[in-house]
PDB file of C-alpha atoms in Angstrom:
ATOM      1  CA  UNK A   1      61.211 268.732 246.378  1.00  0.00           C
ATOM      2  CA  UNK A   2      62.498 264.877 246.729  1.00  0.00           C
ATOM      3  CA  UNK A   3      61.325 263.028 249.803  1.00  0.00           C
ATOM      4  CA  UNK A   4      64.637 262.642 251.903  1.00  0.00           C
ATOM      5  CA  UNK A   5      65.352 259.530 254.056  1.00  0.00           C
ATOM      6  CA  UNK A   6      65.457 259.439 257.828  1.00  0.00           C
ATOM      7  CA  UNK A   7      69.322 259.197 257.560  1.00  0.00           C
ATOM      8  CA  UNK A   8      69.590 262.495 255.486  1.00  0.00           C
ATOM      9  CA  UNK A   9      67.230 264.673 257.848  1.00  0.00           C
ATOM     10  CA  UNK A  10      69.041 263.395 260.950  1.00  0.00           C
ATOM     11  CA  UNK A  11      72.399 263.906 259.148  1.00  0.00           C
ATOM     12  CA  UNK A  12      70.725 267.981 258.347  1.00  0.00           C
ATOM     13  CA  UNK A  13      69.752 268.250 261.812  1.00  0.00           C
ATOM     14  CA  UNK A  14      73.753 267.108 262.952  1.00  0.00           C
ATOM     15  CA  UNK A  15      75.261 269.244 260.637  1.00  0.00           C
ATOM     16  CA  UNK A  16      72.860 272.525 262.088  1.00  0.00           C
ATOM     17  CA  UNK A  17      73.883 271.584 265.686  1.00  0.00           C
ATOM     18  CA  UNK A  18      77.939 271.341 264.408  1.00  0.00           C
ATOM     19  CA  UNK A  19      77.307 274.705 263.012  1.00  0.00           C
ATOM     20  CA  UNK A  20      75.271 276.689 265.700  1.00  0.00           C
ATOM     21  CA  UNK A  21      76.360 274.902 268.907  1.00  0.00           C
ATOM     22  CA  UNK A  22      77.935 277.735 271.526  1.00  0.00           C
ATOM     23  CA  UNK A  23      78.482 279.904 268.238  1.00  0.00           C
ATOM     24  CA  UNK A  24      79.779 283.111 269.414  1.00  0.00           C
ATOM     25  CA  UNK A  25      79.647 285.752 266.159  1.00  0.00           C
ATOM     26  CA  UNK A  26      79.912 285.594 262.360  1.00  0.00           C
ATOM     27  CA  UNK A  27      83.628 284.684 262.068  1.00  0.00           C
ATOM     28  CA  UNK A  28      83.113 281.432 263.824  1.00  0.00           C
ATOM     29  CA  UNK A  29      79.573 280.979 262.221  1.00  0.00           C
ATOM     30  CA  UNK A  30      81.503 281.288 258.801  1.00  0.00           C
ATOM     31  CA  UNK A  31      84.153 278.639 259.706  1.00  0.00           C
ATOM     32  CA  UNK A  32      82.196 276.099 261.211  1.00  0.00           C
ATOM     33  CA  UNK A  33      79.732 276.298 258.190  1.00  0.00           C
ATOM     34  CA  UNK A  34      82.800 275.778 255.591  1.00  0.00           C
ATOM     35  CA  UNK A  35      83.998 272.695 257.355  1.00  0.00           C
ATOM     36  CA  UNK A  36      80.541 271.344 258.526  1.00  0.00           C
ATOM     37  CA  UNK A  37      78.458 271.473 255.111  1.00  0.00           C
ATOM     38  CA  UNK A  38      80.622 269.369 252.851  1.00  0.00           C
ATOM     39  CA  UNK A  39      79.730 266.380 255.276  1.00  0.00           C
ATOM     40  CA  UNK A  40      76.035 267.118 254.249  1.00  0.00           C
ATOM     41  CA  UNK A  41      76.567 267.798 250.541  1.00  0.00           C
ATOM     42  CA  UNK A  42      79.724 266.500 248.879  1.00  0.00           C
ATOM     43  CA  UNK A  43      81.549 269.461 247.737  1.00  0.00           C
ATOM     44  CA  UNK A  44      85.435 270.118 246.756  1.00  0.00           C
ATOM     45  CA  UNK A  45      85.257 273.547 247.935  1.00  0.00           C
ATOM     46  CA  UNK A  46      82.828 275.260 249.866  1.00  0.00           C
ATOM     47  CA  UNK A  47      82.909 279.173 250.723  1.00  0.00           C
ATOM     48  CA  UNK A  48      80.636 281.505 252.747  1.00  0.00           C
ATOM     49  CA  UNK A  49      80.488 284.402 250.343  1.00  0.00           C
ATOM     50  CA  UNK A  50      79.701 287.937 251.101  1.00  0.00           C
ATOM     51  CA  UNK A  51      78.792 289.967 248.108  1.00  0.00           C
ATOM     52  CA  UNK A  52      78.528 293.776 248.204  1.00  0.00           C
ATOM     53  CA  UNK A  53      75.909 294.932 245.906  1.00  0.00           C
ATOM     54  CA  UNK A  54      76.870 298.196 245.614  1.00  0.00           C
ATOM     55  CA  UNK A  55      80.401 297.931 245.185  1.00  0.00           C
ATOM     56  CA  UNK A  56      80.682 294.957 242.977  1.00  0.00           C
ATOM     57  CA  UNK A  57      83.194 293.382 245.513  1.00  0.00           C
ATOM     58  CA  UNK A  58      82.975 289.653 246.966  1.00  0.00           C
ATOM     59  CA  UNK A  59      84.955 288.371 249.977  1.00  0.00           C
ATOM     60  CA  UNK A  60      84.670 284.427 250.853  1.00  0.00           C
ATOM     61  CA  UNK A  61      85.846 282.303 253.753  1.00  0.00           C
ATOM     62  CA  UNK A  62      86.628 279.137 252.336  1.00  0.00           C
ATOM     63  CA  UNK A  63      87.370 275.676 253.926  1.00  0.00           C
ATOM     64  CA  UNK A  64      90.608 275.524 251.696  1.00  0.00           C
ATOM     65  CA  UNK A  65      92.684 278.689 252.477  1.00  0.00           C
ATOM     66  CA  UNK A  66      94.793 278.748 249.135  1.00  0.00           C
ATOM     67  CA  UNK A  67      91.968 277.507 246.965  1.00  0.00           C
ATOM     68  CA  UNK A  68      90.839 281.291 245.999  1.00  0.00           C
ATOM     69  CA  UNK A  69      94.125 284.035 245.441  1.00  0.00           C
ATOM     70  CA  UNK A  70      93.435 287.601 245.537  1.00  0.00           C
ATOM     71  CA  UNK A  71      93.744 287.521 241.678  1.00  0.00           C
ATOM     72  CA  UNK A  72      90.856 285.251 241.465  1.00  0.00           C
ATOM     73  CA  UNK A  73      89.119 287.330 243.444  1.00  0.00           C
ATOM     74  CA  UNK A  74      89.545 290.289 241.327  1.00  0.00           C
ATOM     75  CA  UNK A  75      88.610 288.053 238.345  1.00  0.00           C
ATOM     76  CA  UNK A  76      85.257 287.181 240.107  1.00  0.00           C
ATOM     77  CA  UNK A  77      84.796 290.942 240.462  1.00  0.00           C
ATOM     78  CA  UNK A  78      84.847 291.755 237.008  1.00  0.00           C
ATOM     79  CA  UNK A  79      82.394 289.333 236.155  1.00  0.00           C
ATOM     80  CA  UNK A  80      80.122 290.187 239.127  1.00  0.00           C
ATOM     81  CA  UNK A  81      77.657 292.420 237.670  1.00  0.00           C
ATOM     82  CA  UNK A  82      76.879 289.380 234.824  1.00  0.00           C
ATOM     83  CA  UNK A  83      77.259 286.321 237.650  1.00  0.00           C
ATOM     84  CA  UNK A  84      74.425 284.282 237.259  1.00  0.00           C
ATOM     85  CA  UNK A  85      73.795 283.490 240.894  1.00  0.00           C
ATOM     86  CA  UNK A  86      74.491 287.417 241.523  1.00  0.00           C
ATOM     87  CA  UNK A  87      72.063 287.803 239.459  1.00  0.00           C
ATOM     88  CA  UNK A  88      69.238 285.473 240.334  1.00  0.00           C
ATOM     89  CA  UNK A  89      69.922 285.882 244.344  1.00  0.00           C
ATOM     90  CA  UNK A  90      71.129 289.852 244.848  1.00  0.00           C
ATOM     91  CA  UNK A  91      68.352 292.031 245.980  1.00  0.00           C
ATOM     92  CA  UNK A  92      66.099 289.373 246.017  1.00  0.00           C
ATOM     93  CA  UNK A  93      64.353 288.406 249.484  1.00  0.00           C
ATOM     94  CA  UNK A  94      62.791 285.436 248.146  1.00  0.00           C
ATOM     95  CA  UNK A  95      65.966 283.564 247.006  1.00  0.00           C
ATOM     96  CA  UNK A  96      66.421 280.216 247.407  1.00  0.00           C
ATOM     97  CA  UNK A  97      69.259 277.498 246.267  1.00  0.00           C
ATOM     98  CA  UNK A  98      70.110 277.615 243.007  1.00  0.00           C
ATOM     99  CA  UNK A  99      72.389 275.864 240.908  1.00  0.00           C
ATOM    100  CA  UNK A 100      74.236 277.766 237.711  1.00  0.00           C
ATOM    101  CA  UNK A 101      72.512 274.257 236.126  1.00  0.00           C
ATOM    102  CA  UNK A 102      69.222 275.953 237.062  1.00  0.00           C
ATOM    103  CA  UNK A 103      69.776 278.816 235.399  1.00  0.00           C
ATOM    104  CA  UNK A 104      71.850 278.352 232.094  1.00  0.00           C
ATOM    105  CA  UNK A 105      72.444 275.309 230.168  1.00  0.00           C
ATOM    106  CA  UNK A 106      75.853 273.807 230.744  1.00  0.00           C
ATOM    107  CA  UNK A 107      77.172 274.496 227.432  1.00  0.00           C
ATOM    108  CA  UNK A 108      76.103 278.258 227.472  1.00  0.00           C
ATOM    109  CA  UNK A 109      78.078 278.897 230.988  1.00  0.00           C
ATOM    110  CA  UNK A 110      80.963 276.879 229.952  1.00  0.00           C
ATOM    111  CA  UNK A 111      81.001 279.253 227.006  1.00  0.00           C
ATOM    112  CA  UNK A 112      81.387 282.393 229.306  1.00  0.00           C
ATOM    113  CA  UNK A 113      84.382 284.229 230.242  1.00  0.00           C
ATOM    114  CA  UNK A 114      83.102 283.845 233.630  1.00  0.00           C
ATOM    115  CA  UNK A 115      83.897 280.533 233.260  1.00  0.00           C
ATOM    116  CA  UNK A 116      86.943 280.218 231.454  1.00  0.00           C
ATOM    117  CA  UNK A 117      89.126 282.558 233.327  1.00  0.00           C
ATOM    118  CA  UNK A 118      87.565 282.173 236.775  1.00  0.00           C
ATOM    119  CA  UNK A 119      85.813 278.835 237.753  1.00  0.00           C
ATOM    120  CA  UNK A 120      88.386 276.629 235.038  1.00  0.00           C
ATOM    121  CA  UNK A 121      91.297 278.169 236.970  1.00  0.00           C
ATOM    122  CA  UNK A 122      90.167 277.216 239.904  1.00  0.00           C
ATOM    123  CA  UNK A 123      89.394 273.561 239.230  1.00  0.00           C
ATOM    124  CA  UNK A 124      85.397 273.741 239.248  1.00  0.00           C
ATOM    125  CA  UNK A 125      82.891 272.823 236.762  1.00  0.00           C
ATOM    126  CA  UNK A 126      79.705 273.011 238.953  1.00  0.00           C
ATOM    127  CA  UNK A 127      78.087 275.741 241.393  1.00  0.00           C
ATOM    128  CA  UNK A 128      74.999 275.730 243.916  1.00  0.00           C
ATOM    129  CA  UNK A 129      74.818 278.706 246.136  1.00  0.00           C
ATOM    130  CA  UNK A 130      72.729 278.763 249.405  1.00  0.00           C
ATOM    131  CA  UNK A 131      71.600 282.336 250.376  1.00  0.00           C
ATOM    132  CA  UNK A 132      71.454 282.820 253.813  1.00  0.00           C
ATOM    133  CA  UNK A 133      71.133 286.910 253.971  1.00  0.00           C
ATOM    134  CA  UNK A 134      69.634 289.107 251.026  1.00  0.00           C
ATOM    135  CA  UNK A 135      69.012 292.845 251.761  1.00  0.00           C
ATOM    136  CA  UNK A 136      69.494 295.810 249.595  1.00  0.00           C
ATOM    137  CA  UNK A 137      73.257 295.689 249.823  1.00  0.00           C
ATOM    138  CA  UNK A 138      74.616 292.482 250.774  1.00  0.00           C
ATOM    139  CA  UNK A 139      73.956 289.315 249.504  1.00  0.00           C
ATOM    140  CA  UNK A 140      75.691 286.364 252.022  1.00  0.00           C
ATOM    141  CA  UNK A 141      75.527 282.655 250.570  1.00  0.00           C
ATOM    142  CA  UNK A 142      77.149 279.097 251.367  1.00  0.00           C
ATOM    143  CA  UNK A 143      78.521 278.474 248.012  1.00  0.00           C
ATOM    144  CA  UNK A 144      79.347 274.667 247.335  1.00  0.00           C
ATOM    145  CA  UNK A 145      81.658 274.202 244.213  1.00  0.00           C
ATOM    146  CA  UNK A 146      82.320 270.632 242.303  1.00  0.00           C
ATOM    147  CA  UNK A 147      84.654 269.317 239.760  1.00  0.00           C
ATOM    148  CA  UNK A 148      83.203 266.939 237.568  1.00  0.00           C
ATOM    149  CA  UNK A 149      79.670 265.706 238.449  1.00  0.00           C
ATOM    150  CA  UNK A 150      77.125 268.245 239.302  1.00  0.00           C
ATOM    151  CA  UNK A 151      74.722 268.871 242.159  1.00  0.00           C
ATOM    152  CA  UNK A 152      71.573 266.760 241.999  1.00  0.00           C
ATOM    153  CA  UNK A 153      67.973 267.574 242.660  1.00  0.00           C
ATOM    154  CA  UNK A 154      68.473 265.883 245.737  1.00  0.00           C
ATOM    155  CA  UNK A 155      71.448 267.569 246.958  1.00  0.00           C
ATOM    156  CA  UNK A 156      69.667 271.255 245.937  1.00  0.00           C
ATOM    157  CA  UNK A 157      66.906 269.991 247.843  1.00  0.00           C
ATOM    158  CA  UNK A 158      68.698 269.158 250.980  1.00  0.00           C
ATOM    159  CA  UNK A 159      70.570 272.814 250.595  1.00  0.00           C
ATOM    160  CA  UNK A 160      67.113 274.157 250.501  1.00  0.00           C
ATOM    161  CA  UNK A 161      65.670 272.242 253.571  1.00  0.00           C
ATOM    162  CA  UNK A 162      68.477 273.394 255.809  1.00  0.00           C
ATOM    163  CA  UNK A 163      68.793 277.500 254.152  1.00  0.00           C
ATOM    164  CA  UNK A 164      66.202 279.013 256.552  1.00  0.00           C
ATOM    165  CA  UNK A 165      68.011 277.385 259.749  1.00  0.00           C
ATOM    166  CA  UNK A 166      71.179 278.553 258.264  1.00  0.00           C
ATOM    167  CA  UNK A 167      70.060 282.266 257.981  1.00  0.00           C
ATOM    168  CA  UNK A 168      68.564 282.008 261.735  1.00  0.00           C
ATOM    169  CA  UNK A 169      72.215 281.149 262.736  1.00  0.00           C
ATOM    170  CA  UNK A 170      73.605 283.761 260.906  1.00  0.00           C
ATOM    171  CA  UNK A 171      71.220 285.884 262.709  1.00  0.00           C
ATOM    172  CA  UNK A 172      71.791 284.752 265.638  1.00  0.00           C
ATOM    173  CA  UNK A 173      75.944 285.241 265.039  1.00  0.00           C
ATOM    174  CA  UNK A 174      74.977 288.794 264.053  1.00  0.00           C
ATOM    175  CA  UNK A 175      72.871 289.615 267.031  1.00  0.00           C
ATOM    176  CA  UNK A 176      75.361 287.998 269.348  1.00  0.00           C
ATOM    177  CA  UNK A 177      78.266 290.550 268.307  1.00  0.00           C
ATOM    178  CA  UNK A 178      76.078 293.369 268.497  1.00  0.00           C
ATOM    179  CA  UNK A 179      75.027 292.471 271.985  1.00  0.00           C
ATOM    180  CA  UNK A 180      78.689 292.003 272.989  1.00  0.00           C
ATOM    181  CA  UNK A 181      79.790 295.375 271.602  1.00  0.00           C
ATOM    182  CA  UNK A 182      76.987 297.404 273.919  1.00  0.00           C
ATOM    183  CA  UNK A 183      78.285 299.434 276.602  1.00  0.00           C
ATOM    184  CA  UNK A 184      78.305 297.801 279.938  1.00  0.00           C
ATOM    185  CA  UNK A 185      75.537 299.947 280.990  1.00  0.00           C
ATOM    186  CA  UNK A 186      73.570 299.733 278.131  1.00  0.00           C
ATOM    187  CA  UNK A 187      69.374 298.937 278.700  1.00  0.00           C
ATOM    188  CA  UNK A 188      68.873 295.572 278.522  1.00  0.00           C
ATOM    189  CA  UNK A 189      66.341 295.093 275.801  1.00  0.00           C
ATOM    190  CA  UNK A 190      64.200 291.635 275.647  1.00  0.00           C
ATOM    191  CA  UNK A 191      63.619 291.681 272.075  1.00  0.00           C
ATOM    192  CA  UNK A 192      67.485 292.025 271.199  1.00  0.00           C
ATOM    193  CA  UNK A 193      68.598 288.822 273.438  1.00  0.00           C
ATOM    194  CA  UNK A 194      69.610 286.174 271.321  1.00  0.00           C
ATOM    195  CA  UNK A 195      68.333 282.780 271.326  1.00  0.00           C
ATOM    196  CA  UNK A 196      70.179 279.967 271.486  1.00  0.00           C
ATOM    197  CA  UNK A 197      70.439 277.776 268.068  1.00  0.00           C
ATOM    198  CA  UNK A 198      68.283 275.013 269.900  1.00  0.00           C
ATOM    199  CA  UNK A 199      65.887 277.618 271.181  1.00  0.00           C
ATOM    200  CA  UNK A 200      65.686 279.017 267.474  1.00  0.00           C
ATOM    201  CA  UNK A 201      64.747 275.674 266.052  1.00  0.00           C
ATOM    202  CA  UNK A 202      62.071 274.769 268.473  1.00  0.00           C
ATOM    203  CA  UNK A 203      60.690 278.378 267.759  1.00  0.00           C
ATOM    204  CA  UNK A 204      60.661 277.439 264.257  1.00  0.00           C
ATOM    205  CA  UNK A 205      58.842 273.835 264.543  1.00  0.00           C
ATOM    206  CA  UNK A 206      56.145 275.837 266.737  1.00  0.00           C
ATOM    207  CA  UNK A 207      56.144 278.692 263.960  1.00  0.00           C
ATOM    208  CA  UNK A 208      55.660 275.388 261.408  1.00  0.00           C
ATOM    209  CA  UNK A 209      52.284 274.288 263.676  1.00  0.00           C
ATOM    210  CA  UNK A 210      53.788 271.587 265.647  1.00  0.00           C
ATOM    211  CA  UNK A 211      52.703 270.433 269.080  1.00  0.00           C
ATOM    212  CA  UNK A 212      55.432 269.776 271.788  1.00  0.00           C
ATOM    213  CA  UNK A 213      55.091 266.388 271.684  1.00  0.00           C
ATOM    214  CA  UNK A 214      55.614 266.454 267.629  1.00  0.00           C
ATOM    215  CA  UNK A 215      58.918 268.735 268.262  1.00  0.00           C
ATOM    216  CA  UNK A 216      59.847 266.631 271.002  1.00  0.00           C
ATOM    217  CA  UNK A 217      59.605 263.455 268.398  1.00  0.00           C
ATOM    218  CA  UNK A 218      61.756 265.452 265.690  1.00  0.00           C
ATOM    219  CA  UNK A 219      64.303 266.687 267.889  1.00  0.00           C
ATOM    220  CA  UNK A 220      64.582 263.021 269.644  1.00  0.00           C
ATOM    221  CA  UNK A 221      63.799 264.907 273.235  1.00  0.00           C
ATOM    222  CA  UNK A 222      61.281 264.810 275.662  1.00  0.00           C
ATOM    223  CA  UNK A 223      58.072 267.026 275.627  1.00  0.00           C
ATOM    224  CA  UNK A 224      59.233 268.356 279.252  1.00  0.00           C
ATOM    225  CA  UNK A 225      62.869 269.473 277.681  1.00  0.00           C
ATOM    226  CA  UNK A 226      60.766 271.407 274.840  1.00  0.00           C
ATOM    227  CA  UNK A 227      59.064 273.197 277.343  1.00  0.00           C
ATOM    228  CA  UNK A 228      62.121 274.255 278.918  1.00  0.00           C
ATOM    229  CA  UNK A 229      63.015 275.606 276.079  1.00  0.00           C
ATOM    230  CA  UNK A 230      59.900 277.123 275.299  1.00  0.00           C
ATOM    231  CA  UNK A 231      59.815 278.911 278.912  1.00  0.00           C
ATOM    232  CA  UNK A 232      63.369 280.459 278.248  1.00  0.00           C
ATOM    233  CA  UNK A 233      62.276 281.627 275.078  1.00  0.00           C
ATOM    234  CA  UNK A 234      59.165 283.327 276.489  1.00  0.00           C
ATOM    235  CA  UNK A 235      61.438 285.000 278.808  1.00  0.00           C
ATOM    236  CA  UNK A 236      63.807 286.280 275.937  1.00  0.00           C
ATOM    237  CA  UNK A 237      61.470 287.571 274.400  1.00  0.00           C
ATOM    238  CA  UNK A 238      59.022 288.822 276.773  1.00  0.00           C
ATOM    239  CA  UNK A 239      56.345 287.295 275.737  1.00  0.00           C
ATOM    240  CA  UNK A 240      53.960 284.770 277.193  1.00  0.00           C
ATOM    241  CA  UNK A 241      52.348 282.546 274.539  1.00  0.00           C
ATOM    242  CA  UNK A 242      53.532 280.430 271.595  1.00  0.00           C
ATOM    243  CA  UNK A 243      51.991 282.904 268.844  1.00  0.00           C
ATOM    244  CA  UNK A 244      53.493 285.948 270.653  1.00  0.00           C
ATOM    245  CA  UNK A 245      56.639 284.289 270.143  1.00  0.00           C
ATOM    246  CA  UNK A 246      56.542 283.163 266.835  1.00  0.00           C
ATOM    247  CA  UNK A 247      55.271 287.037 266.130  1.00  0.00           C
ATOM    248  CA  UNK A 248      58.126 288.599 268.340  1.00  0.00           C
ATOM    249  CA  UNK A 249      60.375 286.263 266.978  1.00  0.00           C
ATOM    250  CA  UNK A 250      59.475 287.624 263.566  1.00  0.00           C
ATOM    251  CA  UNK A 251      60.276 291.309 263.928  1.00  0.00           C
ATOM    252  CA  UNK A 252      63.682 290.238 265.403  1.00  0.00           C
ATOM    253  CA  UNK A 253      64.294 288.320 262.222  1.00  0.00           C
ATOM    254  CA  UNK A 254      63.356 291.389 260.104  1.00  0.00           C
ATOM    255  CA  UNK A 255      65.154 294.031 262.366  1.00  0.00           C
ATOM    256  CA  UNK A 256      68.319 291.863 262.050  1.00  0.00           C
TER     257      UNK A 256
END
């Protein structure tokens, strides 16, 4: 991975904050994501793509509402099983950010029916997918698309840097929807209480071995603010230590 600049890291954090701040569910997460990510990594078309691996159907949320027609979706689905990124990421829990250029030589991709019948029609030459949720049936990814110039290694590295945090925000959105749909008299389950995006970010840095002072410097906050975040995290997760919080959060992420 290339060394990213302080400005790039700050922009990445600002982008995550814009996507996750008070995000109430997956629909809002999708909308904010496709609107915010092009400001971090330039793209002509950005989508949140949900692939049903059993049915071979993809649904999309796009930053340009009319860019992909129903007919375009049908063409994509026709080549669903041979799409390089679907093949690479589908049912692969270790999936990371990939460009089609990483998987196929440019000339080979341009010679495929998928390119000529789908991507050429919508004016796209280069594609990079950022997988944020993968299970046995569904693949959910932010997909950045460009005409002309391809995505650089730096673009890929920047996307991969924020990918785990986007995944956490997506899980939080799913969790918030499940919590909202519970009956009013349902028993409260601490382990299901959603953490805020900032609390999740603090816990991610705790899991990475950072001290409160380290985290405060990374987030441009005071150590006391970090301590308050941790207190709320402990309360929500029903634990008393940093290690227990990380372990409990890991359980929540696997079950989400």
